[in-house]
Structures are given as C-alpha cells and as structure tokens.
Tab-separated table of C-alpha atoms in Angstrom:
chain	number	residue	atom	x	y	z
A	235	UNK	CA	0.000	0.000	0.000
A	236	UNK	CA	1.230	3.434	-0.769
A	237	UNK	CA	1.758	5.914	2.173
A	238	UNK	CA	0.390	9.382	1.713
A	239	UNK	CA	-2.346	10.547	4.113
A	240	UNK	CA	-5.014	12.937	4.213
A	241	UNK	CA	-6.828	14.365	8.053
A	242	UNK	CA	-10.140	16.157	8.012
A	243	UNK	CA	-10.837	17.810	11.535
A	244	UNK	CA	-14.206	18.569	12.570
A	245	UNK	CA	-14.933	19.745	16.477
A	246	UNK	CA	-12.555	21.329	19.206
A	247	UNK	CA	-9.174	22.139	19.925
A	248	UNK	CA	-8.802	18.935	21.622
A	249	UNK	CA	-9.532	16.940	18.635
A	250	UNK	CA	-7.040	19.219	16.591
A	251	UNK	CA	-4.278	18.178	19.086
A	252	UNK	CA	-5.654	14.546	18.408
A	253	UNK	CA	-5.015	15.057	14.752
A	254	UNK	CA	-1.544	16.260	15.693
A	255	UNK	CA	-0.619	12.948	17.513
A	256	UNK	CA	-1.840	11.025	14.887
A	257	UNK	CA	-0.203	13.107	12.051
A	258	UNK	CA	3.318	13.014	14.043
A	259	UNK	CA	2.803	9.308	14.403
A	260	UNK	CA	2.510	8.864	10.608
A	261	UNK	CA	5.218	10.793	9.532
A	262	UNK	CA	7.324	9.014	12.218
A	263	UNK	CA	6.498	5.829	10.103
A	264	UNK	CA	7.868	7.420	7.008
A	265	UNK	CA	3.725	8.848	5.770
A	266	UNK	CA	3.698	11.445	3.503
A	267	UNK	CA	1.120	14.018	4.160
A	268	UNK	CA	-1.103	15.505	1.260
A	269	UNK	CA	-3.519	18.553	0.982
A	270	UNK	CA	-6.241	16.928	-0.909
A	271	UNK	CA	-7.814	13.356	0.024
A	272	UNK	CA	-7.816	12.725	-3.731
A	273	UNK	CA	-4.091	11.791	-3.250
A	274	UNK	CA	-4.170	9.823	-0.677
A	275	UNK	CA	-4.125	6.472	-0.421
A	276	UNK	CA	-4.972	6.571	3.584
A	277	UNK	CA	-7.562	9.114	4.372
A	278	UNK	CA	-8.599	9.731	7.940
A	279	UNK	CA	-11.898	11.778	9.526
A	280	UNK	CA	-11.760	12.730	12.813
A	281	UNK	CA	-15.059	14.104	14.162
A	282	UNK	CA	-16.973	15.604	16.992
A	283	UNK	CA	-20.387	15.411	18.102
A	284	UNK	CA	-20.915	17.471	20.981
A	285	UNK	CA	-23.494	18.593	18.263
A	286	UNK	CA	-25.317	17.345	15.514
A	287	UNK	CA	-24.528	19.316	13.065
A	288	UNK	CA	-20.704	18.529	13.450
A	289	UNK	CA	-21.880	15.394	13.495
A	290	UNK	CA	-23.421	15.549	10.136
A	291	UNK	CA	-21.008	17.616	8.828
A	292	UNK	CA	-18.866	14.297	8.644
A	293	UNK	CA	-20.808	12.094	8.022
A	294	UNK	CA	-21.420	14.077	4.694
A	295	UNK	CA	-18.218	13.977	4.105
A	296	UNK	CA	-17.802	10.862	4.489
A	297	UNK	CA	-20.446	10.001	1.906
A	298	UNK	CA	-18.146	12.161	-0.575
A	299	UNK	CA	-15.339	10.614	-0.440
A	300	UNK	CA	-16.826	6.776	-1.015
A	301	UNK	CA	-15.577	7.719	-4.740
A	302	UNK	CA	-12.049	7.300	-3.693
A	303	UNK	CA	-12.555	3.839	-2.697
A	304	UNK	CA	-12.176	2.854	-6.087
A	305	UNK	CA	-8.608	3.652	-6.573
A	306	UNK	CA	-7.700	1.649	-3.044
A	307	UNK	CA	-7.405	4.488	-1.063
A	308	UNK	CA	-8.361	3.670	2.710
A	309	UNK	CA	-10.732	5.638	4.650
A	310	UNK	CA	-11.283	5.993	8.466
A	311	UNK	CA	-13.030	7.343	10.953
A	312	UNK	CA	-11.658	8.680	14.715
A	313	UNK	CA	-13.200	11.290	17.381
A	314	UNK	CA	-15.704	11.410	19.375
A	315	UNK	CA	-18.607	10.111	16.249
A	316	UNK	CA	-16.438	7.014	15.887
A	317	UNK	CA	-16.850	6.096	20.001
A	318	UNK	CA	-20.735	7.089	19.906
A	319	UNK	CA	-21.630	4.629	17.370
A	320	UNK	CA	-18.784	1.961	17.481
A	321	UNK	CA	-19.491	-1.084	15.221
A	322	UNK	CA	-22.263	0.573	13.587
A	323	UNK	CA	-20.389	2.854	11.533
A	324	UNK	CA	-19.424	-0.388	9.880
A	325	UNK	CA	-23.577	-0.969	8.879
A	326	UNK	CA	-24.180	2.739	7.811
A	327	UNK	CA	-21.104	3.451	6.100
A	328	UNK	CA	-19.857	0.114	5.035
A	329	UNK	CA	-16.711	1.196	3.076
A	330	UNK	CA	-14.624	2.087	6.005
A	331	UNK	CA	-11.393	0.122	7.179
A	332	UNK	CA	-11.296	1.472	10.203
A	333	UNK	CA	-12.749	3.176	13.289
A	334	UNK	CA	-10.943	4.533	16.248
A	335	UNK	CA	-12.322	6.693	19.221
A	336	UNK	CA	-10.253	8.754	21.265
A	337	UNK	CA	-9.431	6.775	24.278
A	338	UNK	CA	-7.488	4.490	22.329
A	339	UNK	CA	-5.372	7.086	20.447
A	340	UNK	CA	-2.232	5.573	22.321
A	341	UNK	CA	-2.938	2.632	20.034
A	342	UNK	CA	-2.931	4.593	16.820
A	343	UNK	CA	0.930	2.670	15.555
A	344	UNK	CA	-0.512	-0.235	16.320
A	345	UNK	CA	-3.675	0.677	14.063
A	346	UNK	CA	-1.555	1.391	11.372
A	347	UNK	CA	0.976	-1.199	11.681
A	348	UNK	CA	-2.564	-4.131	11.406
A	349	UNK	CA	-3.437	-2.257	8.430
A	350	UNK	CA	-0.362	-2.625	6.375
A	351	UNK	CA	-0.448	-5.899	7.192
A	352	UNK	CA	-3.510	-6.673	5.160
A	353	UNK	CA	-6.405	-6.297	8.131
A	354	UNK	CA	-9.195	-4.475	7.501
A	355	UNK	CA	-12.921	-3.477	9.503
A	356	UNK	CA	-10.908	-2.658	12.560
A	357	UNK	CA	-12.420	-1.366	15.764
A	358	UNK	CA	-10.563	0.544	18.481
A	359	UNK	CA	-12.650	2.664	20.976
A	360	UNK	CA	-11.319	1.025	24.292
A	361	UNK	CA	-8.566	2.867	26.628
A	362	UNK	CA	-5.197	1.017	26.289
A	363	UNK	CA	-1.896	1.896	27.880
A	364	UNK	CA	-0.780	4.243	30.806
A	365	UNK	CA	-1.818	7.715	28.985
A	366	UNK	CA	1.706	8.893	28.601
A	367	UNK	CA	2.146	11.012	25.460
A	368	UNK	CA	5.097	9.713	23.422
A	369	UNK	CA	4.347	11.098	20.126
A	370	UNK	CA	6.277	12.792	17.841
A	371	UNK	CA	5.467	16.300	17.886
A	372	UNK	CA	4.416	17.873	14.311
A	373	UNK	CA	4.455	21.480	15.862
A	374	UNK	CA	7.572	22.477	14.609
A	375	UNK	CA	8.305	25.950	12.910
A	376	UNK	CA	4.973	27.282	14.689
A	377	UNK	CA	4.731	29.450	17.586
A	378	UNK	CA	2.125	27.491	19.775
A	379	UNK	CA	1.091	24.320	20.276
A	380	UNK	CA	-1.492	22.818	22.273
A	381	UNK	CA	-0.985	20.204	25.499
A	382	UNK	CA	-3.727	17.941	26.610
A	383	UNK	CA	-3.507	17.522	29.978
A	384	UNK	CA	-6.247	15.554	30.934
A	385	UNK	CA	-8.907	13.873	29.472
A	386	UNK	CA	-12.808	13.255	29.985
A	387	UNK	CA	-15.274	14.854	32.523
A	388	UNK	CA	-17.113	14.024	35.129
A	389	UNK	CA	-19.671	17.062	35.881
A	390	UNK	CA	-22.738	15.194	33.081
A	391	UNK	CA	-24.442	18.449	32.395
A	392	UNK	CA	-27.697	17.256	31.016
A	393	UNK	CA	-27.115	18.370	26.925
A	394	UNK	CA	-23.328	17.026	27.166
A	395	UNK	CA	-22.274	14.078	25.422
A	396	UNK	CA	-19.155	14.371	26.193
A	397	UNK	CA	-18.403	11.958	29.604
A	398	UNK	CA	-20.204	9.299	27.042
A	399	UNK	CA	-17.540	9.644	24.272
A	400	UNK	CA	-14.564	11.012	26.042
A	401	UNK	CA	-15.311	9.182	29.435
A	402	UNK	CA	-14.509	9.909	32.684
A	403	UNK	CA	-11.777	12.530	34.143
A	404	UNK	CA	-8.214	11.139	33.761
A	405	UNK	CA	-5.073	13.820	33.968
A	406	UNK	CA	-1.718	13.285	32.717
A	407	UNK	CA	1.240	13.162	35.415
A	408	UNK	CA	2.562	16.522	36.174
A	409	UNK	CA	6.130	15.258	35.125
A	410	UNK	CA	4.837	13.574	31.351
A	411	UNK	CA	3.209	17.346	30.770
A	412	UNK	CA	6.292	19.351	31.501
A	413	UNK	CA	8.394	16.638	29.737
A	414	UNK	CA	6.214	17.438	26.321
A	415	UNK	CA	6.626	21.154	27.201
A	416	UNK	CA	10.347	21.729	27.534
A	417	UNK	CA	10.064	19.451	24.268
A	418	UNK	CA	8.191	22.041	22.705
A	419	UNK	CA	10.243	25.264	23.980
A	420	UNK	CA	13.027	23.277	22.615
A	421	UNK	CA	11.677	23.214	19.024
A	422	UNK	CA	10.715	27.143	19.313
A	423	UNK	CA	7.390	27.291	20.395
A	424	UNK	CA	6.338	30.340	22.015
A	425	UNK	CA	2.981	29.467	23.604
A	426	UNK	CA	1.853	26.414	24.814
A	427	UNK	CA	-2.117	25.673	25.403
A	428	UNK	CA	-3.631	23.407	28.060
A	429	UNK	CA	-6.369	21.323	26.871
A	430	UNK	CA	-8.892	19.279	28.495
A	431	UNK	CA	-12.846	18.871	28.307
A	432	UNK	CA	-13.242	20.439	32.340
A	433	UNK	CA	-9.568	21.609	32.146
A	434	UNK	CA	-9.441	23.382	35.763
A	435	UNK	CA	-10.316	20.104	37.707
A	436	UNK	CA	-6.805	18.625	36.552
A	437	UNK	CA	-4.780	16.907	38.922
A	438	UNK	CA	-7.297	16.590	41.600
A	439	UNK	CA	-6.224	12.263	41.313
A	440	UNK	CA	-2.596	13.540	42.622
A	441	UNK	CA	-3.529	16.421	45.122
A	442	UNK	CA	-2.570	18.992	42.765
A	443	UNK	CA	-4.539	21.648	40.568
A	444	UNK	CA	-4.170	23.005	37.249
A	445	UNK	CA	-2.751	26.231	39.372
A	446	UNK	CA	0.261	24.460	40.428
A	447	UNK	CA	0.798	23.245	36.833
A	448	UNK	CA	0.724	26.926	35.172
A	449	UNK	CA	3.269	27.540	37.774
A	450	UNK	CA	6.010	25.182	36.843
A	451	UNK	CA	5.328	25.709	33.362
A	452	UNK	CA	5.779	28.892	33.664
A	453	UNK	CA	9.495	28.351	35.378
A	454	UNK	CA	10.747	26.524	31.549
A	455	UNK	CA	12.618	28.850	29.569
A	456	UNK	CA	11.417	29.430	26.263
A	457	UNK	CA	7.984	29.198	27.201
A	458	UNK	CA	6.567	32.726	26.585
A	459	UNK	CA	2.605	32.479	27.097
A	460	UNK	CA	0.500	29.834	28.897
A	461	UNK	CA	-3.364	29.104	28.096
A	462	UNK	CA	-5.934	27.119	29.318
A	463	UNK	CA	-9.003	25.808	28.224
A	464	UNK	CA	-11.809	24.898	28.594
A	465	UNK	CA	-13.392	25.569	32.290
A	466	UNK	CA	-16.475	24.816	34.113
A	467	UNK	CA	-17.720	27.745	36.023
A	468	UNK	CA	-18.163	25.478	39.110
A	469	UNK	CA	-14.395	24.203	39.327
A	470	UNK	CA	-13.040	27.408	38.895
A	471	UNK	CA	-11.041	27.988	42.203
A	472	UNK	CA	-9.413	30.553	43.952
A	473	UNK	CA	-6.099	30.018	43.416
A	474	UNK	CA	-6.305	29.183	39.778
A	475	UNK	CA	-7.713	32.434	39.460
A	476	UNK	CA	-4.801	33.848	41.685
A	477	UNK	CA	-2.801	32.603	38.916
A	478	UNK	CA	-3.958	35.657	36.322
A	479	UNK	CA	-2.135	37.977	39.156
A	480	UNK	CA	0.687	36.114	39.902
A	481	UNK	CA	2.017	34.631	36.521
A	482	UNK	CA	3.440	36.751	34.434
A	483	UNK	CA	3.496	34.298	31.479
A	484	UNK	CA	-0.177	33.322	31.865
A	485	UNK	CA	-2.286	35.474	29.316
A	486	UNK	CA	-5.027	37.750	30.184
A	487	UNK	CA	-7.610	35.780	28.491
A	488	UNK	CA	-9.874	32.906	29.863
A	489	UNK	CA	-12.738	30.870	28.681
A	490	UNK	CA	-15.882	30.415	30.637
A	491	UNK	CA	-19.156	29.043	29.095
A	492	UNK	CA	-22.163	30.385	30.795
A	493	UNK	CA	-24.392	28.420	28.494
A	494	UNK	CA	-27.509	30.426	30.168
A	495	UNK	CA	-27.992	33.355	32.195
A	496	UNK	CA	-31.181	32.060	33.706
A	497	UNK	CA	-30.947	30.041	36.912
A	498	UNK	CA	-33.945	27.823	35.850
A	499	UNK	CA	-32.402	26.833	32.499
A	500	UNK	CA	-28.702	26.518	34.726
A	501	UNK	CA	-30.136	23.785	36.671
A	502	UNK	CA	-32.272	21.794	34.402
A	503	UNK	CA	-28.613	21.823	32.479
A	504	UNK	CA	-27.050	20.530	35.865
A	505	UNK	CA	-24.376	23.137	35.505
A	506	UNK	CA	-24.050	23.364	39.715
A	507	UNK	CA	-23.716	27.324	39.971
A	508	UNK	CA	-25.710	29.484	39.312
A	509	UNK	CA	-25.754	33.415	37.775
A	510	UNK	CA	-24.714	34.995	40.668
A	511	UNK	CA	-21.851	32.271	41.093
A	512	UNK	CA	-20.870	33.180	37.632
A	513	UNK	CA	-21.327	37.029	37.952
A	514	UNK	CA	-18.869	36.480	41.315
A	515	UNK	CA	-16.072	34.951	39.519
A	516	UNK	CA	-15.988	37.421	37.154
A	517	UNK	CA	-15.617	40.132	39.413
A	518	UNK	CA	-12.655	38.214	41.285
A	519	UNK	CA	-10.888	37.310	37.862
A	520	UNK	CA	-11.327	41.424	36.762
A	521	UNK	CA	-10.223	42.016	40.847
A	522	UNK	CA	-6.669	40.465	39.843
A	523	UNK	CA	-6.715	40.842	35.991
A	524	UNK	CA	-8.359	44.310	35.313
A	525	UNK	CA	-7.818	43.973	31.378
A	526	UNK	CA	-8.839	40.296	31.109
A	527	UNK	CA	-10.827	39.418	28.408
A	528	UNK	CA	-13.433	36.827	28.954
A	529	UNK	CA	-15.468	34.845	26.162
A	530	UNK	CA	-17.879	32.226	26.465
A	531	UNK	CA	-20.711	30.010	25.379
A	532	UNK	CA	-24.099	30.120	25.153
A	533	UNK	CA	-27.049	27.314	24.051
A	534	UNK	CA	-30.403	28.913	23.204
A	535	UNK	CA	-33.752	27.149	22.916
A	536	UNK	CA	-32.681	24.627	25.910
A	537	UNK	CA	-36.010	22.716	26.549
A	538	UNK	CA	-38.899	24.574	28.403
A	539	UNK	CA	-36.795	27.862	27.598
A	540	UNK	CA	-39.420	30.611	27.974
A	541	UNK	CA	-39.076	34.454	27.022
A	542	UNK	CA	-37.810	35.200	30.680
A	543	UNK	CA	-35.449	32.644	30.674
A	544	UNK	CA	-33.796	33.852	27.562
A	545	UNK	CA	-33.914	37.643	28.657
A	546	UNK	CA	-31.933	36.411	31.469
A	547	UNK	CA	-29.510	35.345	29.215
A	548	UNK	CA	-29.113	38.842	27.097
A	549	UNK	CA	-29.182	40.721	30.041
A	550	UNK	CA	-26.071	38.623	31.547
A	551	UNK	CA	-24.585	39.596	28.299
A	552	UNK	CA	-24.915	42.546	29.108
A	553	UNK	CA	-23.512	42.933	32.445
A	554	UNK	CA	-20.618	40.890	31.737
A	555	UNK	CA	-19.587	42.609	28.320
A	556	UNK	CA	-17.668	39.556	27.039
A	557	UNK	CA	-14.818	39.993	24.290
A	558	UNK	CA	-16.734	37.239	22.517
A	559	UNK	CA	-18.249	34.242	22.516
A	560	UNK	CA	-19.732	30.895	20.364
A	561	UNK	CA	-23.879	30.350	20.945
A	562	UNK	CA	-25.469	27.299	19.658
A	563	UNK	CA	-29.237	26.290	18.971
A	564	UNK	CA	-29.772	23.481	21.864
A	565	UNK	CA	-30.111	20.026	19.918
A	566	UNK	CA	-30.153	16.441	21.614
A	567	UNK	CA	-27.526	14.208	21.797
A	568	UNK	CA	-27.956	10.385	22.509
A	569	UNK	CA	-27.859	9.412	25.548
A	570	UNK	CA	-27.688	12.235	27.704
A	571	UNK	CA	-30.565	13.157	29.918
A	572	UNK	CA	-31.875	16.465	28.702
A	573	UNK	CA	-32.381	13.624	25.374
A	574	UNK	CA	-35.556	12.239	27.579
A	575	UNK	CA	-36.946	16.262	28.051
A	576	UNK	CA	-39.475	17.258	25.545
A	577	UNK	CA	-38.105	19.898	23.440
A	578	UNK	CA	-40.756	22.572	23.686
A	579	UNK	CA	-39.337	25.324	21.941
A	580	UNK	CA	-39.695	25.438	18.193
A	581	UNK	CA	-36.850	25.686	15.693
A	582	UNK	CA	-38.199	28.696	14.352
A	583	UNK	CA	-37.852	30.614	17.897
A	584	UNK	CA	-34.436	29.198	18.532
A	585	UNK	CA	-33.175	30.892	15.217
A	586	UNK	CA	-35.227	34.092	15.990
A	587	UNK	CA	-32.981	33.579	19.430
A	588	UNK	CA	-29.675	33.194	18.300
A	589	UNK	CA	-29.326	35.860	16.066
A	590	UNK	CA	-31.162	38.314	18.574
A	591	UNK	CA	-28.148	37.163	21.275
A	592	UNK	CA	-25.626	37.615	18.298
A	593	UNK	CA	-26.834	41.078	17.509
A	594	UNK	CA	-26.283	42.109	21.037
C-alpha cells in the first residue's frame, strides 16, 4: 500500500491536538502528508459530536469521499462520532477500514501497523496503555502548540455528550506534561495551550490543581505564554484564578461558558452554579486581571426555555460585556438526559434567538 495521508478535523481544539498525535505518528512511520484526500491512499476523519450538526457535517463527508474507494485508497473514521456509534459505523457506512475513538489514540501505531499488514474493519474505541504522550510532535516551525492535559469529565451536564464519548476525568502526570513542554520550547514554540474537556479540575487524582501546573510551566525557559481551556464555572477555584495575578506568562484571556444566564435553564442543564456564582467569579478574575478578556458560550432554545429565561440570558450579556463568545441552537444528543426532556421550543424561535443574542 502506498503511504500518503489525508486528516479532516471537525470539532474542538482537543480533537485538533488529536489530529496532531496522529499526524506526528505517521510521519514518524515514514507517511507522507497531502492537501487533498484525492491523493491519498490513507484518508482519515476525525469528528466531533458534541453537536449534531458537526456530526453531520462528517458524516457528509464521508459520503463524498466513497468515490475514492475505487482507486484503493483507505478511509477511516476517529473522534468522538467514531466512540458514539462503534461497530455501527461499519452498517451505515460500510466502506470504512477502520474506526478509532479517542481513548485508544495511544494505540494509533498499532492501528496502522494491522493495516499494512492486510487487516481491515478494525475497531478501536477502548482505553489502552498508561496515557503517557510519546508522540512525535508535528508542531515544529509554529509558535504554539497545544498540550492535553487531561482527558474526559465528570460534571454530566444534562445536553453534554461528552463523559459518554470522552469518558470519565483522567489527567496526565505533572512530570509527562512538563516533559512534552520543555520538548516544545526546545523546538521554538512560544505558547503552549492546556487542553482538556473540564480543564481546571486537573490533577485533583494527585492532590494537585491546574494552578500548580501553570506555575512550573511557567518556570521553563522558552515558554513565553500559557493558556488554558476549557473551564467549568463550578471548578473554577481561587487560586487558579490567583494565577492571572501572579504569573506573568499566563495570558489575560480565559474561557468560561455560561451556556444560560437564567438560573432555571442553569439547573435543568445541571451546571451546579448558578448566575450569581458566575457574575462572582468574574468580578474576582477582573479584581486580579483588570484587562482580562473573557469569552464564552451560550445554548439557546434549551427545553422549556421561555421568554424570561432567555432575557436572562441577554441581560447577563450585558452585564458581563464579554470579548466574545460561540452560541449554539440546543439540539439532543444520545444518551444524555436532557435527550428524555421534551423539546418545547420550536426551531423557528431558537433561530429568531440566536441571532437576537448575536446582535447584542
């Protein structure tokens, strides 16, 4: 088989660092990487579906590129798509050689090595090895690079697929992060970005916090900016937030989804705080930051979302005045337990929604 690839990434930035790992792995095993899947004879779709119409989205694609079957090329499917529906990707799209999910990533070479010998309708979506990040790193000539740090998340808000695809919370070992971080400062990278799904509860398996991370990152040389992302409202501590005083080489930016400004919607999402918690964390982070910018997200049209409910979320807008930030039409997701809720409000109103939230 000939070895040029092709990755398509749909979803967050933790599934971009998930195309990295799999891209450096490939071109450690002497892959050639090509800009068009037309050229490639291995051609690999990594997906999200913390939403359905990501979810689609690759699906599609997938659809489109059954044409390429014909000259032998080799199509799979990774992310967080390819752990919802396991085996059954095989019955819907039956033209793929492979499908991986993201918690057995460490047994991408492996993958690879099966297919060139010969195998074919492989299935990998179970956790394998001890988590440590061995990669080769692909991030060379750039100026930042993202880190996972820990995986998974354990907080089940009711609209989040996410603990079902990307399972429970699992962090790295302090020492395996800052071993991949001097590795990066060493190839020139500039700014290094901490990913995880509920990225301010790592370490909490060792007794340490994301706050004592920043700080020994911030002691490597090289190393000019630290970011994190993303955070849950209700695990954002004290001293993490300390951190935006303290650290010179942390940057005045952080990410907090809101997802609703209404404390009805809040807990029907099982979020666990509530506006006022929200409103009081962002007068502590502006307390020690003053010029921090803050974006966030926001779902509209969350089941049994009145008028009031969604004036509660412009008006917390409002009050906040965030730098920016994503909002999304509320759709169901297998499995979760806002799936069971009857979804009340009509598609119609949730597109009148969004753009009136957008406007403002």
């Amino acid at each position: 088989m000939g070895k040029r690839f092709y990755i398509k990434t749909f979803g967050c930035q933790m599934n971009e660092d998930d195309s990295e790992r799999m891209r450096g792995v490939m071109l450690s095993m002497g892959y050639e990487e090509v800009d068009e899947p037309s050229s490639a004879d291995i051609i690999i779709v990594n997906t999200c579906s913390v939403r359905s119409k990501s979810e689609h989205k690759a699906l599609s694609l997938l659809g489109r590129l059954k044409r390429f079957k014909k000259r032998g090329a080799l199509i799979g499917i990774t992310g967080c798509v390819a752990q919802e529906r396991k085996e059954n990707l095989f019955e819907g799209v039956p033209f793929l050689d492979f499908v991986m999910g993201p918690p057995a990533l460490s047994s991408f070479q492996k993958l690879l090595e099966r297919i060139e010998g010969g195998e074919r309708k492989i299935i990998l979506t179970e956790r394998k090895g001890d988590g440590k990040r061995n990669f080769e790193s692909t991030y060379m000539g750039k100026v930042k690079a993202y880190v996972t740090i820990m995986e998974g998340c354990d907080n089940f808000c009711s609209y989040c697929i996410v603990p079902f695809v990307r399972g429970r919370e699992i962090s790295r070992s302090m020492e395996d992060i800052l071993k991949e971080c001097e590795a990066h400062a060493e190839n020139g990278i500039k700014e290094v970005i901490l990913l995880g799904q509920n990225v301010n509860s790592y370490g909490k398996e060792f007794g340490i916090s994301l706050a004592d991370l920043i700080k020994k990152i911030s002691l490597i040389d090289g190393i000019k900016r630290i970011r994190f992302l993303t955070s849950n409202p209700k695990d954002l501590t004290d001293d993490i937030i300390k951190c935006f005083g303290e650290v010179e080489k942390l940057c005045e930016q952080i990410h907090l989804p809101a997802q609703s400004g209404s404390n009805r919607i809040l807990k029907r999402m099982n979020r666990k705080y509530t506006r006022e918690d929200y409103l009081m964390l962002v007068k502590k982070l502006r307390s020690v930051r003053p010029d921090i910018a803050i974006t966030s997200d926001f779902i509209v049209g969350f089941p049994s979302e009145t008028e009031k409910d969604f004036k509660d979320t412009l008006s917390l807008v409002e009050e906040v005045r965030f730098d920016n930030f994503f909002s999304f039409k509320y759709s169901p997701r297998p499995g979760t337990s806002a799936e069971k809720l009857t979804d009340d409000v009509p598609p119609e109103e949730k597109t009148r929604r969004i753009v009136i939230l957008q406007e403002v």
